CSV table of C-alpha atoms in Angstrom, one decimal:
chain,number,residue,atom,x,y,z
J,1,MET,CA,122.2,245.5,155.8
J,2,GLY,CA,120.3,247.4,152.9
J,3,VAL,CA,120.1,251.2,152.0
J,4,VAL,CA,121.2,253.8,154.7
J,5,SER,CA,118.8,256.7,154.8
J,6,ARG,CA,119.9,260.3,155.5
J,7,ALA,CA,118.3,260.3,158.9
J,8,GLN,CA,120.4,257.1,159.9
J,9,ALA,CA,123.6,258.8,158.5
J,10,LYS,CA,122.9,261.9,160.6
J,11,ARG,CA,122.4,259.7,163.8
J,12,VAL,CA,125.7,258.0,163.0
J,13,LYS,CA,127.5,261.4,162.5
J,14,SER,CA,126.1,262.7,165.8
J,15,ARG,CA,127.4,259.9,167.8
J,16,GLN,CA,131.1,260.6,166.6
J,17,PRO,CA,133.6,263.2,168.0
J,18,ASN,CA,133.5,266.5,166.1
J,19,SER,CA,137.2,266.3,165.5
J,20,GLU,CA,136.7,263.1,163.5
J,21,GLU,CA,135.0,262.4,160.2
J,22,PRO,CA,132.2,259.7,159.9
J,23,ARG,CA,133.7,256.3,159.0
J,24,GLY,CA,132.6,256.9,155.4
J,25,GLY,CA,134.2,260.3,155.1
J,26,ARG,CA,132.8,263.4,153.5
J,27,SER,CA,131.6,263.8,149.9
J,28,GLU,CA,132.9,266.5,147.7
J,29,ALA,CA,129.6,268.3,148.2
J,30,GLY,CA,130.2,268.5,152.1
J,31,GLY,CA,127.5,265.6,152.8
J,32,THR,CA,128.0,262.3,154.2
J,33,ASP,CA,129.4,259.4,152.1
J,34,LEU,CA,126.4,257.1,152.4
J,35,ILE,CA,127.8,254.5,150.2
J,36,SER,CA,130.8,254.0,152.4
J,37,LEU,CA,128.3,253.4,155.4
J,38,LEU,CA,127.2,250.2,153.8
J,39,PRO,CA,128.5,246.9,155.3
J,40,ASP,CA,131.5,245.4,154.0
J,41,GLU,CA,129.6,242.5,152.5
J,42,ILE,CA,127.5,244.8,150.2
J,43,LEU,CA,130.6,246.9,149.2
J,44,GLY,CA,132.5,243.6,148.4
J,45,SER,CA,129.6,242.6,146.1
J,46,VAL,CA,129.7,246.0,144.4
J,47,ILE,CA,133.4,245.7,143.7
J,48,THR,CA,133.0,242.2,142.3
J,49,LEU,CA,130.6,243.4,139.7
J,50,LEU,CA,133.5,245.6,138.3
J,51,LEU,CA,136.1,244.6,135.9
J,52,ILE,CA,139.5,243.5,137.6
J,53,LYS,CA,141.2,246.8,136.8
J,54,GLU,CA,138.3,248.9,138.0
J,55,GLY,CA,137.9,246.9,141.2
J,56,ALA,CA,141.6,247.1,142.0
J,57,ARG,CA,141.4,250.9,141.6
J,58,SER,CA,138.6,251.0,144.3
J,59,GLN,CA,141.5,250.7,146.7
J,60,ILE,CA,142.4,254.6,146.1
J,61,LEU,CA,138.9,255.8,147.0
J,62,SER,CA,139.6,256.0,150.8
J,63,SER,CA,141.1,254.1,153.6
J,64,ARG,CA,137.6,252.7,154.1
J,65,TRP,CA,137.6,251.0,150.7
J,66,ARG,CA,141.4,250.0,150.8
J,67,PRO,CA,141.0,246.5,152.4
J,68,LEU,CA,137.8,245.7,150.6
J,69,TRP,CA,139.4,244.7,147.3
J,70,ARG,CA,141.5,241.9,148.5
J,71,SER,CA,138.6,240.4,150.6
J,72,ALA,CA,135.8,240.8,148.0
J,73,PRO,CA,134.6,237.9,146.0
J,74,LEU,CA,137.2,237.3,143.3
J,75,ASN,CA,136.0,238.2,139.8
J,76,LEU,CA,139.1,237.2,137.9
J,77,ASP,CA,138.2,238.2,134.2
J,78,ALA,CA,141.4,238.5,132.2
J,79,TYR,CA,139.7,239.6,128.9
J,80,GLY,CA,141.2,242.9,127.9
J,81,ILE,CA,143.7,243.6,130.6
J,82,GLY,CA,146.7,243.8,128.3
J,83,GLY,CA,149.5,242.0,126.6
J,84,VAL,CA,150.5,238.3,127.3
J,85,SER,CA,153.1,238.9,129.9
J,86,HIS,CA,151.2,241.6,131.7
J,87,ALA,CA,148.0,239.5,131.7
J,88,ASN,CA,149.9,236.5,133.1
J,89,ALA,CA,151.5,238.6,135.9
J,90,VAL,CA,148.1,240.2,136.7
J,91,VAL,CA,146.4,236.7,137.0
J,92,SER,CA,149.3,235.1,138.9
J,93,ARG,CA,149.5,238.0,141.4
J,94,ASN,CA,145.7,238.0,142.2
J,95,LEU,CA,145.5,234.4,142.7
J,96,ALA,CA,148.6,234.5,145.1
J,97,GLU,CA,147.4,237.6,147.0
J,98,HIS,CA,143.6,237.5,147.1
J,99,ARG,CA,141.9,236.4,150.4
J,100,GLY,CA,138.4,236.6,149.4
J,101,VAL,CA,136.1,233.8,148.2
J,102,ALA,CA,136.1,233.0,144.3
J,103,ARG,CA,133.2,234.0,142.0
J,104,CYS,CA,134.6,233.9,138.4
J,105,PHE,CA,137.5,232.8,136.5
J,106,SER,CA,137.7,233.9,132.9
J,107,VAL,CA,140.8,233.5,130.7
J,108,PRO,CA,141.1,234.0,126.9
J,109,TYR,CA,143.3,231.9,124.6
J,110,SER,CA,145.3,235.1,123.8
J,111,ILE,CA,147.0,235.0,127.1
J,112,LEU,CA,147.6,231.3,127.3
J,113,LEU,CA,149.4,230.6,124.0
J,114,GLY,CA,149.6,227.0,124.8
J,115,ASP,CA,151.1,227.3,128.2
J,116,SER,CA,149.4,224.4,129.9
J,117,ALA,CA,151.7,224.2,132.9
J,118,THR,CA,150.9,227.9,133.9
J,119,LEU,CA,147.1,227.2,133.3
J,120,ASP,CA,147.2,224.0,135.4
J,121,GLY,CA,149.0,226.0,138.1
J,122,TRP,CA,146.3,228.7,138.1
J,123,LEU,CA,143.6,226.0,138.3
J,124,ARG,CA,145.0,224.4,141.2
J,125,SER,CA,145.2,227.8,143.2
J,126,PRO,CA,143.3,227.6,146.5
J,127,SER,CA,141.9,231.0,145.6
J,128,LEU,CA,139.6,229.4,143.0
J,129,ASP,CA,138.1,227.0,145.5
J,130,ASN,CA,134.3,227.0,145.4
J,131,HIS,CA,134.1,229.4,142.5
J,132,GLN,CA,130.9,229.7,140.5
J,133,GLU,CA,131.7,231.0,137.0
J,134,PHE,CA,134.2,229.4,134.8
J,135,ASP,CA,135.1,230.7,131.2
J,136,LEU,CA,138.0,229.0,129.5
J,137,GLY,CA,139.0,229.5,125.9
J,138,PHE,CA,141.9,227.7,124.0
J,139,SER,CA,143.5,228.8,120.6
J,140,PRO,CA,140.9,228.0,117.8
J,141,PHE,CA,143.9,227.9,115.3
J,142,ALA,CA,145.7,225.1,117.2
J,143,SER,CA,146.1,221.7,115.4
J,144,PRO,CA,145.4,219.6,117.0
J,145,SER,CA,143.3,221.1,119.6
J,146,SER,CA,144.7,221.8,123.0
J,147,LEU,CA,143.8,219.3,125.9
J,148,MET,CA,141.7,220.7,128.6
J,149,PRO,CA,143.5,219.8,131.9
J,150,LEU,CA,141.7,217.7,134.5
J,151,SER,CA,142.2,220.2,137.1
J,152,ALA,CA,139.5,222.3,135.4
J,153,LEU,CA,137.0,219.8,136.6
J,154,ARG,CA,137.8,220.1,140.3
J,155,PHE,CA,135.2,223.0,140.5
J,156,SER,CA,132.2,220.8,139.3
J,157,PRO,CA,130.5,220.8,142.7
J,158,THR,CA,130.2,224.6,143.0
J,159,LEU,CA,129.9,225.7,139.2
J,160,ARG,CA,126.8,227.6,138.0
J,161,VAL,CA,128.2,228.8,134.6
J,162,THR,CA,130.7,226.9,132.5
J,163,LYS,CA,131.9,228.0,129.2
J,164,ILE,CA,134.5,225.9,127.3
J,165,ARG,CA,136.0,226.7,123.8
J,166,SER,CA,138.4,225.1,121.4
J,167,CYS,CA,139.7,222.2,123.0
J,168,GLN,CA,139.7,218.4,123.5
J,169,PHE,CA,137.8,217.2,126.6
J,170,PRO,CA,139.8,214.6,128.6
J,171,GLY,CA,138.4,211.2,127.8
J,172,ASP,CA,139.1,209.7,131.3
J,173,ALA,CA,137.1,212.2,133.2
J,174,THR,CA,133.6,210.7,133.2
J,175,HIS,CA,133.7,209.9,136.8
J,176,GLN,CA,134.3,213.6,137.8
J,177,LEU,CA,131.3,214.9,135.5
J,178,HIS,CA,128.8,215.7,138.2
J,179,PHE,CA,127.7,219.4,138.3
J,180,PRO,CA,124.9,219.5,140.8
J,181,ASN,CA,124.5,223.4,140.6
J,182,LEU,CA,125.4,224.1,137.0
J,183,GLN,CA,122.7,226.2,135.2
J,184,HIS,CA,124.6,227.4,132.0
J,185,LEU,CA,126.6,225.4,129.9
J,186,LEU,CA,128.4,226.3,126.6
J,187,LEU,CA,130.6,224.0,124.6
J,188,GLN,CA,132.2,225.7,121.4
J,189,SER,CA,134.3,223.7,119.1
J,190,VAL,CA,135.1,221.2,121.8
J,191,THR,CA,136.0,217.6,120.9
J,192,ILE,CA,134.1,215.4,123.2
J,193,SER,CA,133.4,211.6,123.1
J,194,GLU,CA,129.7,210.3,123.0
J,195,ASP,CA,130.3,208.8,126.5
J,196,SER,CA,131.7,211.9,128.0
J,197,LEU,CA,129.0,214.2,126.6
J,198,HIS,CA,126.3,211.8,127.9
J,199,ALA,CA,127.8,211.6,131.5
J,200,LEU,CA,128.4,215.4,131.3
J,201,LEU,CA,124.7,216.2,130.5
J,202,ALA,CA,123.5,213.4,133.0
J,203,GLY,CA,125.4,215.1,135.7
J,204,CYS,CA,123.8,218.4,135.4
J,205,PRO,CA,120.3,218.0,137.0
J,206,VAL,CA,119.3,221.6,137.2
J,207,LEU,CA,120.7,222.9,133.7
J,208,ASP,CA,118.8,225.7,132.4
J,209,LYS,CA,120.7,226.9,129.5
J,210,PHE,CA,122.7,224.6,126.9
J,211,GLU,CA,124.7,226.0,123.9
J,212,LEU,CA,126.4,223.7,121.6
J,213,MET,CA,128.5,225.2,118.9
J,214,TYR,CA,130.9,223.7,116.1
J,215,ASN,CA,133.0,225.5,113.9
J,216,ASN,CA,131.5,226.0,110.4
J,217,ASP,CA,131.7,222.4,109.4
J,218,ARG,CA,128.2,221.2,110.2
J,219,GLU,CA,129.5,218.2,112.1
J,220,ALA,CA,127.2,215.4,113.0
J,221,MET,CA,125.9,216.2,116.6
J,222,PRO,CA,126.1,213.2,118.8
J,223,PRO,CA,122.6,211.9,119.8
J,224,SER,CA,123.6,212.2,123.5
J,225,ALA,CA,123.5,216.1,122.9
J,226,LEU,CA,119.8,216.0,123.1
J,227,HIS,CA,119.6,214.1,126.3
J,228,PHE,CA,119.9,216.9,128.6
J,229,SER,CA,118.0,217.6,131.8
J,230,SER,CA,114.2,218.1,131.7
J,231,THR,CA,114.8,221.5,133.5
J,232,LEU,CA,116.4,223.0,130.4
J,233,ARG,CA,114.6,226.3,129.3
J,234,VAL,CA,117.2,227.8,126.7
J,235,ALA,CA,118.9,225.7,123.9
J,236,LYS,CA,121.0,226.9,121.0
J,237,PHE,CA,122.8,224.7,118.4
J,238,VAL,CA,125.2,226.1,115.9
J,239,ASP,CA,126.9,224.6,112.7
J,240,CYS,CA,125.9,220.9,113.2
J,241,GLN,CA,123.7,218.3,111.5
J,242,PHE,CA,121.0,216.8,113.7
J,243,PRO,CA,120.7,213.1,114.0
J,244,ASN,CA,117.7,211.8,112.2
J,245,THR,CA,116.9,209.1,114.8
J,246,ALA,CA,117.4,210.8,118.3
J,247,THR,CA,115.0,213.9,117.5
J,248,HIS,CA,112.1,211.5,117.5
J,249,GLN,CA,112.8,210.2,120.9
J,250,VAL,CA,113.4,213.5,122.9
J,251,HIS,CA,111.1,215.3,125.0
J,252,PHE,CA,111.8,218.8,126.3
J,253,PRO,CA,108.9,219.6,128.7
J,254,ASN,CA,110.2,223.0,129.9
J,255,LEU,CA,112.1,224.3,126.8
J,256,GLN,CA,111.0,227.9,126.1
J,257,TYR,CA,113.6,229.4,123.7
J,258,LEU,CA,115.2,227.2,120.9
J,259,GLU,CA,117.8,228.7,118.4
J,260,LEU,CA,119.2,226.6,115.5
J,261,VAL,CA,121.9,228.5,113.5
J,262,THR,CA,123.3,227.0,110.3
J,263,VAL,CA,122.2,223.5,111.2
J,264,THR,CA,121.0,220.7,108.9
J,265,ILE,CA,118.0,218.9,110.1
J,266,SER,CA,115.4,216.9,108.1
J,267,GLU,CA,111.8,217.9,107.9
J,268,GLY,CA,110.6,214.9,109.8
J,269,SER,CA,113.1,215.7,112.6
J,270,LEU,CA,112.4,219.4,112.9
J,271,HIS,CA,108.7,218.8,113.2
J,272,ALA,CA,109.3,215.9,115.6
J,273,MET,CA,111.5,218.0,117.8
J,274,LEU,CA,109.2,220.8,117.8
J,275,SER,CA,106.4,218.7,118.9
J,276,GLY,CA,108.4,217.4,121.8
J,277,CYS,CA,108.6,221.1,123.1
J,278,PRO,CA,105.1,221.8,124.6
J,279,SER,CA,106.3,224.9,126.5
J,280,LEU,CA,108.2,226.5,123.6
J,281,ASN,CA,107.8,230.2,123.5
J,282,SER,CA,110.4,231.5,121.0
J,283,LEU,CA,112.0,229.7,117.9
J,284,ILE,CA,114.9,231.3,116.0
J,285,LEU,CA,116.0,229.6,112.6
J,286,THR,CA,118.9,231.0,111.1
J,287,CYS,CA,120.4,229.9,107.6
J,288,SER,CA,119.4,226.3,108.5
J,289,SER,CA,118.5,223.8,105.9
J,290,GLY,CA,117.3,220.2,105.2
J,291,PHE,CA,113.5,220.8,105.1
J,292,ARG,CA,111.2,222.2,102.3
J,293,GLN,CA,108.1,222.7,104.3
J,294,PHE,CA,107.9,224.1,107.9
J,295,LEU,CA,104.5,223.6,109.7
J,296,ILE,CA,104.0,225.6,112.9
J,297,ASN,CA,101.5,224.0,115.0
J,298,SER,CA,102.1,224.9,118.6
J,299,GLN,CA,99.9,226.1,121.6
J,300,LYS,CA,102.4,228.3,123.3
J,301,LEU,CA,104.7,229.6,120.6
J,302,LYS,CA,104.8,233.6,120.6
J,303,HIS,CA,107.8,234.5,118.7
J,304,VAL,CA,109.2,232.9,115.4
J,305,ASN,CA,112.0,234.6,113.6
J,306,MET,CA,113.5,232.9,110.4
J,307,TYR,CA,116.5,234.1,108.4
J,308,PHE,CA,117.3,232.1,105.1
J,309,PHE,CA,120.1,233.2,102.8
J,310,ARG,CA,121.1,231.3,99.5
J,311,SER,CA,123.1,228.3,100.3
J,312,ASP,CA,124.8,225.4,98.4
J,313,THR,CA,122.2,222.9,99.6
J,314,ASN,CA,119.3,222.2,97.4
J,315,ILE,CA,117.0,221.4,100.2
J,316,ARG,CA,115.7,224.9,101.3
J,317,LEU,CA,112.5,226.2,102.8
J,318,GLU,CA,109.8,226.6,100.0
J,319,GLU,CA,106.6,226.6,102.1
J,320,LEU,CA,105.7,228.2,105.6
J,321,ILE,CA,102.4,227.1,107.2
J,322,VAL,CA,100.9,228.6,110.3
J,323,GLU,CA,98.4,226.0,110.8
J,324,ASN,CA,97.4,226.5,114.6
J,325,ALA,CA,99.1,229.0,116.7
J,326,PRO,CA,96.9,230.5,119.0
J,327,CYS,CA,99.6,232.5,121.1
J,328,LEU,CA,101.8,233.5,118.0
J,329,GLU,CA,102.4,237.4,118.4
J,330,ARG,CA,105.4,237.8,116.0
J,331,LEU,CA,106.3,236.2,112.8
J,332,TYR,CA,109.4,237.4,111.0
J,333,LEU,CA,110.6,235.8,107.7
J,334,CYS,CA,113.7,237.0,106.0
J,335,GLY,CA,114.7,235.0,102.8
J,336,SER,CA,116.7,235.4,99.6
J,337,HIS,CA,115.4,237.2,96.7
J,338,GLU,CA,116.0,234.1,94.6
J,339,ASP,CA,113.8,231.9,96.7
J,340,LYS,CA,110.1,231.9,96.2
J,341,ILE,CA,108.5,231.0,99.5
J,342,ASN,CA,104.7,230.1,99.9
J,343,ILE,CA,103.3,231.5,103.0
J,344,SER,CA,99.9,230.3,104.5
J,345,ILE,CA,98.7,231.7,107.7
J,346,LEU,CA,95.6,229.8,108.5
J,347,SER,CA,95.1,230.2,112.3
J,348,ALA,CA,97.0,232.9,114.5
J,349,GLN,CA,94.4,234.8,116.5
J,350,LYS,CA,96.9,237.0,118.4
J,351,LEU,CA,99.3,237.8,115.6
J,352,LYS,CA,100.5,241.5,116.1
J,353,ILE,CA,103.7,241.9,114.0
J,354,LEU,CA,104.3,240.4,110.6
J,355,GLY,CA,107.4,240.8,108.8
J,356,LEU,CA,108.0,239.5,105.3
J,357,PHE,CA,111.5,240.4,104.0
J,358,ASN,CA,113.3,239.2,100.8
J,359,CYS,CA,110.4,236.9,99.9
J,360,HIS,CA,107.5,237.2,97.4
J,361,ILE,CA,104.4,238.4,99.0
J,362,PHE,CA,102.3,237.1,96.0
J,363,GLY,CA,102.8,233.5,97.3
J,364,LEU,CA,100.9,234.5,100.4
J,365,LYS,CA,97.6,233.2,101.9
J,366,ILE,CA,95.8,234.6,104.9
J,367,GLY,CA,92.9,232.4,105.9
J,368,THR,CA,90.7,232.4,102.8
J,369,THR,CA,92.6,235.4,101.1
J,370,ILE,CA,94.9,234.5,98.4
J,371,PHE,CA,97.5,236.9,96.7
J,372,HIS,CA,98.5,235.7,93.2
J,373,GLY,CA,99.7,239.0,92.0
J,374,PRO,CA,98.9,242.8,92.5
J,375,HIS,CA,95.6,242.5,90.6
J,376,ASP,CA,94.7,238.9,91.5
J,377,VAL,CA,93.5,239.1,95.1
J,378,ARG,CA,90.3,237.9,96.8
J,379,VAL,CA,90.0,239.6,100.2
J,380,GLU,CA,87.9,237.4,102.3
J,381,THR,CA,89.8,237.2,105.6
J,382,VAL,CA,90.9,240.1,107.8
J,383,MET,CA,93.2,240.1,110.8
J,384,HIS,CA,92.3,242.8,113.2
J,385,THR,CA,95.1,241.8,115.6
J,386,VAL,CA,98.1,242.9,113.3
J,387,LYS,CA,99.3,246.2,114.2
J,388,VAL,CA,102.8,246.2,112.4
J,389,LEU,CA,103.5,245.0,108.8
J,390,ALA,CA,107.0,245.0,107.3
J,391,LEU,CA,107.5,244.0,103.6
J,392,ASN,CA,110.4,243.9,101.3
J,393,LEU,CA,109.5,244.1,97.5
J,394,ASP,CA,111.5,243.7,94.3
J,395,ASN,CA,109.6,246.5,93.0
J,396,LEU,CA,107.5,249.1,94.6
J,397,CYS,CA,103.8,248.1,93.6
J,398,LEU,CA,101.3,250.2,95.5
J,399,ASP,CA,98.4,248.2,94.3
J,400,ALA,CA,99.8,245.2,95.8
J,401,VAL,CA,100.6,246.9,99.0
J,402,ILE,CA,97.1,248.5,99.3
J,403,ASN,CA,95.4,245.2,98.4
J,404,LEU,CA,97.5,243.6,101.2
J,405,MET,CA,96.7,246.4,103.6
J,406,LYS,CA,93.0,245.4,103.3
J,407,CYS,CA,93.7,242.3,105.4
J,408,PHE,CA,94.7,244.3,108.3
J,409,PRO,CA,92.1,247.1,108.9
J,410,CYS,CA,93.7,247.9,112.4
J,411,LEU,CA,97.3,248.3,110.9
J,412,GLU,CA,99.3,251.1,112.8
J,413,LYS,CA,102.7,250.7,111.3
J,414,LEU,CA,103.8,249.8,107.8
J,415,TYR,CA,107.5,249.5,106.8
J,416,ILE,CA,108.4,248.9,103.2
J,417,GLU,CA,111.9,248.0,101.9
J,418,VAL,CA,112.5,248.2,98.2
J,419,ALA,CA,115.3,246.6,96.1
J,420,VAL,CA,115.9,248.4,92.8
J,421,PHE,CA,118.3,247.1,90.1
J,422,SER,CA,120.0,245.1,92.6
J,423,TRP,CA,120.7,248.0,94.8
J,424,LEU,CA,119.1,247.7,98.2
J,425,LEU,CA,117.4,251.0,98.6
J,426,SER,CA,116.2,251.6,102.1
J,427,ILE,CA,113.1,253.3,101.5
J,428,LYS,CA,111.0,253.0,104.6
J,429,TYR,CA,107.4,254.3,104.8
J,430,LEU,CA,105.8,254.8,108.1
J,431,PHE,CA,102.1,255.1,108.1
J,432,THR,CA,100.2,255.8,111.4
J,433,PHE,CA,96.6,255.1,111.3
J,434,LEU,CA,94.4,256.7,114.1
């Protein structure tokens, strides 16, 4: 097992009759084919990492590689392998002929076209026994949504990654929802009952990453969606409305990455949720609403990216306060030109990158330094840690920029983007201070 050195290859070659080539054959340059000298288990793992078409083509390399494809771990990824009839034939043939253990089964909705009988037959194939990655997508345009077959749950004991899209979850499957090895779960536009979702998350004792996505309707998220395993480190929620009560009761001791995309969440619920994440390292807020003030008070938070664009809701961010963030290194805020956001950075001893895009810098407070306008500045606090500053201005006002730079005496890079007469003029100035 492992890498074969040239010395080892020469010894193998010397033990073979002169009239025969080494097991691995000869390379085009006349040297020994060291890759083919690797054990079957390693070569099978290499083939498994390839797409299904490339993996099958490995059979033409040499007689040494010919039997490896059919015995290598099955990586059945049907994305991009042709039209419906061809893709169906490829999937059926591989499931019928493959002798290796299963690793991945990934089928897009475009080759199913509502054929539940064919899908159920594939899922019951012995070739998929004990596989680890499952990615199944149904048509997002079907009305009502397709019903996921119960046979899809027979792999629960061995799955490590499960991605399910655009379907109805079977309501009589709660007794099968035990995934002892599942680490990554994605549910996108899946209709699932409160009881089933609770049972599903309760049956994932080692869950590491959870993604819950709806379909642009900001549906009410069931409270059980926040009752996941304490082992969770990554969570992403898209197009949903957070419950106001559940967020005050949850505790995520190991959550390190949280992303909220076009979600509606109240100010109290947002702060309560974040206070229940003592290990949070990165926070991404994209087009989310329901709160006017956002207070950052976290001992371990390092990266905060916030993207806000004008929406129909009247409850949008108006004030950002960095009250106490001793580990914060990156703060990036991108907002609408029509929104005036007041920013206060009171305590961020390790802040290195500060990006203020599409917001008015004159509503900015850094320590005891306050910017009310290009000529109304009292510089009393400086931040020696900031190395990169990025700004977006309605009009290029050098006085305002120079006054702002006084707060960052150790600045190395300055990026400026200017919007002129509603045209976004990408004027970027890069200043390097030695």
